[in-house]
Short mmCIF file of C-alpha atoms and ligand atoms in Angstrom, two decimals:
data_model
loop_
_atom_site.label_atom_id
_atom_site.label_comp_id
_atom_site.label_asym_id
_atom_site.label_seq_id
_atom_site.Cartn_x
_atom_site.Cartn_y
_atom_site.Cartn_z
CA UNK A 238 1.54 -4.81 -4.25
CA UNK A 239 1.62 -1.44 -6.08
CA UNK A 240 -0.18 1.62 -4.59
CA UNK A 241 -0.22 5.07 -6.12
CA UNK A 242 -2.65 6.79 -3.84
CA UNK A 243 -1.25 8.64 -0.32
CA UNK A 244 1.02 10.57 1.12
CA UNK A 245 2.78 11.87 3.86
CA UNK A 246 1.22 13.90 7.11
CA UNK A 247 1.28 14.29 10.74
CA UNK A 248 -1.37 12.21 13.02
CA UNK A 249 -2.02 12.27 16.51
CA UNK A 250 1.36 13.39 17.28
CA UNK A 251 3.59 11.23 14.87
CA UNK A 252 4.73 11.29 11.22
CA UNK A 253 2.76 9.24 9.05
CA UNK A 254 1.92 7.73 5.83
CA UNK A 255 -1.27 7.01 4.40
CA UNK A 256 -2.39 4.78 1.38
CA UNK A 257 -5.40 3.99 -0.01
CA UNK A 258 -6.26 0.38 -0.46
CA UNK A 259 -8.89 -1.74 -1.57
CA UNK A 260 -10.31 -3.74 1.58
CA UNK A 261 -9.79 -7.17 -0.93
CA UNK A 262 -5.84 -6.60 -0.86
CA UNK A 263 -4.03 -9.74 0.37
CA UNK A 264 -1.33 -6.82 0.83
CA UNK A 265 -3.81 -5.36 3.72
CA UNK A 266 -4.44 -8.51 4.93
CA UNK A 267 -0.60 -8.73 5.63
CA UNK A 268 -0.59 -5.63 7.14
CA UNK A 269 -2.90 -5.59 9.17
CA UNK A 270 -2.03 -8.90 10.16
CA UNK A 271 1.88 -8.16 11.35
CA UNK A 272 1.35 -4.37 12.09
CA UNK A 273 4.26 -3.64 10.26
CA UNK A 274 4.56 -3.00 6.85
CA UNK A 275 7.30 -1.19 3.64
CA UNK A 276 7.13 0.76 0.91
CA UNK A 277 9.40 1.13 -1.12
CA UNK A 278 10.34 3.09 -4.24
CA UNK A 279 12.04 1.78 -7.36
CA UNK A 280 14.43 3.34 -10.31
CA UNK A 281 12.41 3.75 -13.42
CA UNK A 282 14.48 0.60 -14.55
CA UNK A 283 12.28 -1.55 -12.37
CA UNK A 284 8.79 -0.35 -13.77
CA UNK A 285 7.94 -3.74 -15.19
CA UNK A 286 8.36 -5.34 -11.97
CA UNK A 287 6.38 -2.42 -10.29
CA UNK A 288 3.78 -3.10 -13.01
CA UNK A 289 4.45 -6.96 -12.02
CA UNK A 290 3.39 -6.42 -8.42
CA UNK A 291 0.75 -3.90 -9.54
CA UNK A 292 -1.34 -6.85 -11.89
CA UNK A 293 -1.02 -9.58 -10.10
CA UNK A 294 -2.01 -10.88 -6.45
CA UNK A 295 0.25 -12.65 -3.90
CA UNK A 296 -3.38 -14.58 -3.38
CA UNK A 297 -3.32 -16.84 -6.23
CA UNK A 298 -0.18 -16.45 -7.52
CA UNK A 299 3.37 -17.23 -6.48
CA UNK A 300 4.01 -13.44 -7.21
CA UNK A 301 6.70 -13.44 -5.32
CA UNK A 302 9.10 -16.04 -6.08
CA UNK A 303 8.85 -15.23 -9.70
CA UNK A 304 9.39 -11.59 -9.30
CA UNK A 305 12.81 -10.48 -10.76
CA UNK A 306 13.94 -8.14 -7.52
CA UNK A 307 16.13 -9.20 -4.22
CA UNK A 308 13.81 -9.66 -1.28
CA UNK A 309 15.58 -7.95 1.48
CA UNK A 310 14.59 -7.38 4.92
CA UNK A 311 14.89 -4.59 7.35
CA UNK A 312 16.85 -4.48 10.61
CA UNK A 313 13.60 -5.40 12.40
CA UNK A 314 12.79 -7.94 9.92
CA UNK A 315 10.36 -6.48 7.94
CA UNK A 316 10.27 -7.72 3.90
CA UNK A 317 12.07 -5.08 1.24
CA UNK A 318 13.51 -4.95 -1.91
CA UNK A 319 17.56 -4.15 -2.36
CA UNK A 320 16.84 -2.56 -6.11
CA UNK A 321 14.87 0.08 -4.09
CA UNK A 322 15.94 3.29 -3.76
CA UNK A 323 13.85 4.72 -0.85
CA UNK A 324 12.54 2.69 1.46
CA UNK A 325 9.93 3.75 4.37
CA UNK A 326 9.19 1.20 7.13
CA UNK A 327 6.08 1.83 9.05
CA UNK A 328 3.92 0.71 12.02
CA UNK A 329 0.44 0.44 11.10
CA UNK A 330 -1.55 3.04 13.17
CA UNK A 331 -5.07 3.08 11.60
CA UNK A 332 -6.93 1.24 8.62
CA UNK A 333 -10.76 3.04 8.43
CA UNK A 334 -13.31 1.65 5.81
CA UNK A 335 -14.60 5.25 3.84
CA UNK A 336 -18.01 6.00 2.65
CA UNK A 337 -19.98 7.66 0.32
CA UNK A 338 -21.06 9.70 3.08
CA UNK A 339 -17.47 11.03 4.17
CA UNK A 340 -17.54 13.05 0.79
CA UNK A 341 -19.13 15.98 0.06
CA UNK A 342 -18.51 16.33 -3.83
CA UNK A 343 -21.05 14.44 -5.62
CA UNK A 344 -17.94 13.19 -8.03
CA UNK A 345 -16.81 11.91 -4.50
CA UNK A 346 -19.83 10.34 -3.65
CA UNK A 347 -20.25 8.63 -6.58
CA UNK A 348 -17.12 7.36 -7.29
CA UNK A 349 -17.14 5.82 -3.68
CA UNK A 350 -20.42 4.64 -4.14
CA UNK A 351 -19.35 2.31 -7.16
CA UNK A 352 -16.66 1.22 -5.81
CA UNK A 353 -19.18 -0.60 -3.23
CA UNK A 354 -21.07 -2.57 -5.89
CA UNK A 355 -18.84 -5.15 -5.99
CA UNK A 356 -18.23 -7.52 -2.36
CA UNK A 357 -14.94 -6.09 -0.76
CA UNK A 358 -14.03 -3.38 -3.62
CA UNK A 359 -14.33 -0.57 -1.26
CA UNK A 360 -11.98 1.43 0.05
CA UNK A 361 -9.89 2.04 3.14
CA UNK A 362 -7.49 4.64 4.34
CA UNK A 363 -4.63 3.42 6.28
CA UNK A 364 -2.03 5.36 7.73
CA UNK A 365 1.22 4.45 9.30
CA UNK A 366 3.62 5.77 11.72
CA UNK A 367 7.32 6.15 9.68
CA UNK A 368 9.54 4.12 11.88
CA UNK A 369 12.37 4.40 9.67
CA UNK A 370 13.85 5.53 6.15
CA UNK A 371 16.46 4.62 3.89
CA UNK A 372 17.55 6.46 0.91
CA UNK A 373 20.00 5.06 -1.43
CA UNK A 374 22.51 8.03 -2.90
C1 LIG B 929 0.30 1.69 -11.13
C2 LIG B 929 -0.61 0.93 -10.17
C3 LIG B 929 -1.10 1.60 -9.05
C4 LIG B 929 -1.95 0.94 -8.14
N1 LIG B 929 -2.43 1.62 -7.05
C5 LIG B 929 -3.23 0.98 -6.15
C6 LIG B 929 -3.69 1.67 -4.99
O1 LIG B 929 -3.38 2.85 -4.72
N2 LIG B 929 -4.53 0.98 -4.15
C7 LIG B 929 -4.89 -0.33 -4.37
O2 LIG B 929 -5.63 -0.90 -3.55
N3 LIG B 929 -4.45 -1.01 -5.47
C8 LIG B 929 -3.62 -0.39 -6.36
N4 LIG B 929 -3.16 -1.06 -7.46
C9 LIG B 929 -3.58 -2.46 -7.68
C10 LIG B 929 -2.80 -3.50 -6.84
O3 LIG B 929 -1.41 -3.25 -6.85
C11 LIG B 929 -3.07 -4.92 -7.42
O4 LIG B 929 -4.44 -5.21 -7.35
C12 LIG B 929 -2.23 -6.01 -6.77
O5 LIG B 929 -2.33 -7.15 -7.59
C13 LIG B 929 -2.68 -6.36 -5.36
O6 LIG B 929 -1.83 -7.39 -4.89
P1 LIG B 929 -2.18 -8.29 -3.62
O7 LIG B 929 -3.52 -8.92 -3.86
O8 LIG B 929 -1.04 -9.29 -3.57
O9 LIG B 929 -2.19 -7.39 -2.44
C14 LIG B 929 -2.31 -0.43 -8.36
C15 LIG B 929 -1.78 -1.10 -9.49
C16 LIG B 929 -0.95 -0.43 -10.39
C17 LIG B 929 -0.41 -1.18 -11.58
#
């Protein structure tokens, strides 16, 4: 799939990332799953596959087999792409459902609280220890 929200910290010792996913992701059923997971990062080139992985679900669809990058796997096995040009492998760590009442904006609040009108459109946070990075130069 395609995420845009997260970043890159420090937790409980170790380097992490962190996305934010909706809990209905077959992506974060994956995860969560194996306990391992990639991102990766594409050339602007690639945008309409990003877009591609970004509109439609692995769910219903046989998203992957008619997506137009090279599946490539890691050293430990884990799924990648060879068009991307950094790639971050990661051990899941921590996937924690948020709540309106984590916020303290109202904006926040709100904007949380929507998101839980529909069954399984809320939110979680899940954060990864970086095992290992590759940048392509
Ligand atoms: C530019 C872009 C950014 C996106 N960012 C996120 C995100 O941060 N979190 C999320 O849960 N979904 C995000 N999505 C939506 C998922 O990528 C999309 O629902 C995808 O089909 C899920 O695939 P899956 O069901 O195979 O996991 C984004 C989509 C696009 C196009």
């Amino acid at each position: 799939m395609t995420g845009s929200g997260g970043g890159f910290g420090t937790l409980i010792k170790k380097p992490v990332a962190w996305c934010v996913l909706r809990s209905d992701r077959y992506t974060l059923e994956l995860m969560e799953s194996s306990g391992f997971y990639t991102m990766s990062y594409f050339p602007e080139e690639y945008r309409d596959q990003v877009i591609y992985l970004g509109t439609n679900s692995g769910r219903d669809s046989k998203k992957m087999s008619e997506l137009k990058l090279t599946v490539a796997r890691t050293p430990s096995g884990n799924i990648s792409f060879e068009e991307s040009g950094l790639l971050i492998e990661c051990r899941l760590v921590q996937s924690s459902t948020i709540t309106p009442a984590d916020f303290f904006e109202q904006r926040a609040k709100d904007y949380v609280r929507e998101s839980y009108e529909s069954e399984h459109a809320y939110r979680k946070y899940v954060f990864g220890e970086i095992l290992d990075i590759w940048l392509k130069r």
